[in-house]
Amino acid sequence: MKKLVVPFMFVAILVGLFEQSKTKPNIYILCSTLVIFMFGMMQLMSKVSSKKEELKEEKDVE
């Protein structure tokens, strides 16, 4: 899944930057690229554990 998310995010970033450089950017394209980017970040960050959980686990071990 991670292998698919990262390329989609980069494509969304490139499309968004290209669209933003136009004199009259299409707001729907910009919003859709932002949604794709945020969804990708959500998917990638769900794999990372928080520091709060790590501290809780360390206290449980002691």
mmCIF file of C-alpha atoms in Angstrom:
data_model
loop_
_atom_site.group_PDB
_atom_site.id
_atom_site.type_symbol
_atom_site.label_atom_id
_atom_site.label_comp_id
_atom_site.label_asym_id
_atom_site.label_seq_id
_atom_site.Cartn_x
_atom_site.Cartn_y
_atom_site.Cartn_z
ATOM 1 C CA MET A 1 0.000 0.000 0.000
ATOM 2 C CA LYS A 2 2.824 2.376 0.893
ATOM 3 C CA LYS A 3 4.368 1.809 -2.520
ATOM 4 C CA LEU A 4 1.192 3.101 -4.170
ATOM 5 C CA VAL A 5 0.502 6.011 -1.829
ATOM 6 C CA VAL A 6 3.828 7.795 -2.234
ATOM 7 C CA PRO A 7 3.729 8.054 -6.067
ATOM 8 C CA PHE A 8 0.106 9.246 -5.978
ATOM 9 C CA MET A 9 1.094 11.931 -3.497
ATOM 10 C CA PHE A 10 3.973 13.138 -5.656
ATOM 11 C CA VAL A 11 1.762 13.235 -8.743
ATOM 12 C CA ALA A 12 -0.861 15.206 -6.809
ATOM 13 C CA ILE A 13 1.776 17.667 -5.627
ATOM 14 C CA LEU A 14 3.129 18.168 -9.139
ATOM 15 C CA VAL A 15 -0.342 18.609 -10.650
ATOM 16 C CA GLY A 16 -1.296 21.039 -7.899
ATOM 17 C CA LEU A 17 1.845 23.120 -8.329
ATOM 18 C CA PHE A 18 1.447 23.165 -12.102
ATOM 19 C CA GLU A 19 -2.199 24.181 -11.821
ATOM 20 C CA GLN A 20 -1.396 26.884 -9.278
ATOM 21 C CA SER A 21 1.161 28.459 -11.609
ATOM 22 C CA LYS A 22 -1.532 29.200 -14.202
ATOM 23 C CA THR A 23 -3.084 32.652 -14.397
ATOM 24 C CA LYS A 24 -6.582 31.236 -13.685
ATOM 25 C CA PRO A 25 -6.171 27.954 -11.792
ATOM 26 C CA ASN A 26 -9.085 25.560 -11.619
ATOM 27 C CA ILE A 27 -10.208 25.454 -7.993
ATOM 28 C CA TYR A 28 -11.625 21.930 -8.338
ATOM 29 C CA ILE A 29 -8.284 20.529 -9.467
ATOM 30 C CA LEU A 30 -6.492 22.291 -6.619
ATOM 31 C CA CYS A 31 -8.968 20.969 -4.048
ATOM 32 C CA SER A 32 -8.792 17.430 -5.398
ATOM 33 C CA THR A 33 -4.979 17.430 -5.294
ATOM 34 C CA LEU A 34 -5.109 18.701 -1.711
ATOM 35 C CA VAL A 35 -7.529 15.919 -0.742
ATOM 36 C CA ILE A 36 -5.316 13.273 -2.380
ATOM 37 C CA PHE A 37 -2.252 14.649 -0.597
ATOM 38 C CA MET A 38 -3.986 14.730 2.799
ATOM 39 C CA PHE A 39 -5.356 11.208 2.328
ATOM 40 C CA GLY A 40 -1.855 9.986 1.468
ATOM 41 C CA MET A 41 -0.375 11.656 4.537
ATOM 42 C CA MET A 42 -3.077 10.105 6.692
ATOM 43 C CA GLN A 43 -2.258 6.654 5.320
ATOM 44 C CA LEU A 44 1.470 7.104 5.874
ATOM 45 C CA MET A 45 1.127 8.546 9.380
ATOM 46 C CA SER A 46 -1.149 5.724 10.513
ATOM 47 C CA LYS A 47 1.860 3.402 10.348
ATOM 48 C CA VAL A 48 3.923 5.544 12.764
ATOM 49 C CA SER A 49 3.326 4.992 16.455
ATOM 50 C CA SER A 50 2.996 8.007 18.705
ATOM 51 C CA LYS A 51 5.446 8.876 21.467
ATOM 52 C CA LYS A 52 2.646 8.667 23.999
ATOM 53 C CA GLU A 53 2.094 4.980 23.195
ATOM 54 C CA GLU A 54 5.834 4.277 23.379
ATOM 55 C CA LEU A 55 6.083 5.867 26.835
ATOM 56 C CA LYS A 56 3.047 3.912 27.997
ATOM 57 C CA GLU A 57 4.619 0.645 26.830
ATOM 58 C CA GLU A 58 7.899 1.445 28.603
ATOM 59 C CA LYS A 59 6.064 2.080 31.883
ATOM 60 C CA ASP A 60 4.177 -1.200 31.523
ATOM 61 C CA VAL A 61 7.452 -3.130 31.117
ATOM 62 C CA GLU A 62 8.930 -1.734 34.338
#
